[in-house]
Amino acid sequence: MAESHGGGCCPPMDLMRSEPMQLVQVIVPMESAHLTVSYLGDLGLLQFKDLNSEKSPFQRTYAAQIKRCGEMARKIRFFKDQMSKAGVSPKLILEKGIDIDFDDVEVKLDELESELVEINANNDKLQRSYNELVEYKLLLDKAGEFFASAHRSATAQQSEIESQQEGEDTLESPLLQEDKSIDATKQVKLGFLTGLVPREKSMVFERILFRATRGNIFIRQSVIEESVVDPNSGEKAEKNVFVVFYSGERAKSKILKICEAFGANRYPFSEELGRQSQMMTEVSGRLAELKTTISAGLDQRNILLETIGDQFEQWNHKVRKEKAIYHTLNMLSLDVTKKCLVGEGWSPVFAATQIQDALQRAAVDSNSQVGSILQVLRTKEMPPTFFRTNKFTTAFQEIVDAYGVAKYQEANPTVFTIVTFPFLFAVMFGDWGHGICILLATMYLILREKKFSSQKLGDIMEMAFGGRYVIFMMSLFSIYTGLIYNEFFSIPYPLFASSAYDCRDTACSEATTIGLIKTRDTYPFGVDPVWHGTRSELPFLNSLKMKMSILLGVAQMNLGIMMSFFNAKFFKSAVNIWFQFVPQMIFLNCLFGYLSVLIIIKWCTGSQADLYHVMIYMFLSPMDDLGENQLFPNQKIVQLTFLFLALVSVPWMLLPKPFILKKQHEARHEGQAYAQLDETDESLQVETNGGGHGHEEFEFSEIFVHQLIHTIEFVLGAVSNTASYLRLWALSLAHSELSSVFYEKVLLMAWGFNNIFILIIGILVFIFATVGVLLVMETLSAFLHALRLHWVEYQNKFYEGDGYKFAPFTFTLVGNEDE
């Protein structure tokens, strides 16, 4: 919701009726168009209409410029992503008054992106090499162990064989020696491959190798304890080192393909121990060099990102602003001469001079030889709704707008909602202890609002901060109603005076009011503390809160019907006054207004009359004598009169209005076929805005059915809506009883154990239960019920809410909105 615009030319803020709006046409020379839209965006009081809606985005005048802005926005997003990865935060303070050149920003962004992409590519290349060398070093270490252990066992076997041969008879068959020498030449040379495979794939990898080579391989695997960074993906992974021995080139080609499929990284390895140690030394030296190089590259990148961070917000704001300007320029249509742009839009009537000033300044600043033209157009279109609000009224206005935006110049429910919403909430949440807790939390948000408004908050925190003044009002009213109910965390306090009652004897001290006698003046404010904890507490408070709920409900519904009167008066609709407002007031007040009067009379006189009986038999047996239920003289005649008026008001609401509307329509369009033509401009204007709207046929059946539905809805609603206000009593009772349970069954019970450990646990449970259930869940519950009472029971009496919100072209939110 737009905040109030300052300046001496603005009329005083009116929250009851939306601002008077006008449709204006702006004719701007091409050379000053960009600057004009920029100044109008700074002003934020003109809502442009899209005059090129039939054109695709690529057919519009400034499609190329928007493409440029989109490309620059992409580069800015790339910088933002890089900065967040590197932990570099952009400088948040925008240097005001410094306007940077758009072309310069484009060149600068291009240069910086190229440099950053190059640095990233080099760093990625170096990092990949480093990760490969780390893997290679681990492989040399683990595979070296395989070969060293194999070499040791082979040497031990050889020496054992030699020692056996020395002990045997040296007479050997020359033939056998010959066979041995022949066999040695026939031996097949074994090859081997080494590498690393992801651990989760290692078992499948081994099985596939075995099957592919029909078991003609020998594989050994060793687990690497620490996870390593994979050179290909750049992510950490747990891996195993493997060595596969094979024979033949066919087997080798199969093994290579399987390694590739499983993402196994292969590295060369030498059988010679000397060569292995030499490779290990080389790899370690290369790793140290790469580490230094990578560190230097990262430092260079961080310096570049810091440079970008200093100007980031300024560039971001500039690009968003330019994109918004070109999007708006695309909504304007080209003049026939292609030298001017023509725009149409809605603006408040008071803003005409400010818009004119902005147009003149733009013409002067852009050295345009021709000035811009502003003219008001006549139209039958429904203008948008614009309420000027401040930081206090904005949240209340948004509560109403969530139901529906007010029709143009319709009476705004927010005027009364500012008071009635927090008050009805407080009726359900009446406890001045809980009210103080909410007040302290809200005061923290209000006192630090400058800090919170400039930073990004979480979803829940953002909602609480946005509605801080609503919650502030709710807490104040809760303290007030809590003092009336005399409840502080469910405990009564004789704050204003001592109780009016005393015990006649000791018997009355036991949870009962029997034996209480009135010894002092009536307790001056709220409920007497002596009622709490007695047997009569629940019946007494039930009766009080239930009747109070009906009084509040009838009062608010009457207010809603009164608002419909002010609407009818404002729109000069005598039909709605005499055939809607009057019968509705009669019907509601003859039934539920009368009930409210009976409640007040009963309170004042202390009568024992049964109001249920009175109201039921008023309909069922209106002629019967009231007997002991009579509260005032001639009550029967009054009731019969009210009943008759209520019954008469139903056809009064239903029948006359459709016939009168039909007659008015016929009178308005009588002989219109030969009516004198209006001046050309207006005729054209009406034609372009849904031509011939006035000549549409009058559907009597539709109007009659609509009025029938409206009448039935009101008659049934009068009963159901009044009953709906009993939620005030129900939720107030629930809150009070929950609070009492937490106090008695948690805090007092823990106190009764005379154990400090149990007491501490009891206090903690009491605090968490109070905060979690009463201060969070109960607050939300009472809030939603108060919302329902306003949206359904109150607003349905007068509020149509079928308008659309004024959305001016403004740069206020350009810096914060996401792409």
mmCIF file of C-alpha atoms in Angstrom, residues 16 759 779:
data_model
loop_
_atom_site.group_PDB
_atom_site.id
_atom_site.type_symbol
_atom_site.label_atom_id
_atom_site.label_comp_id
_atom_site.label_asym_id
_atom_site.label_seq_id
_atom_site.Cartn_x
_atom_site.Cartn_y
_atom_site.Cartn_z
ATOM 1 C CA MET A 16 -13.346 6.823 4.354
ATOM 2 C CA LEU A 759 9.212 -26.231 41.428
ATOM 3 C CA THR A 779 -3.515 -15.192 19.842
#
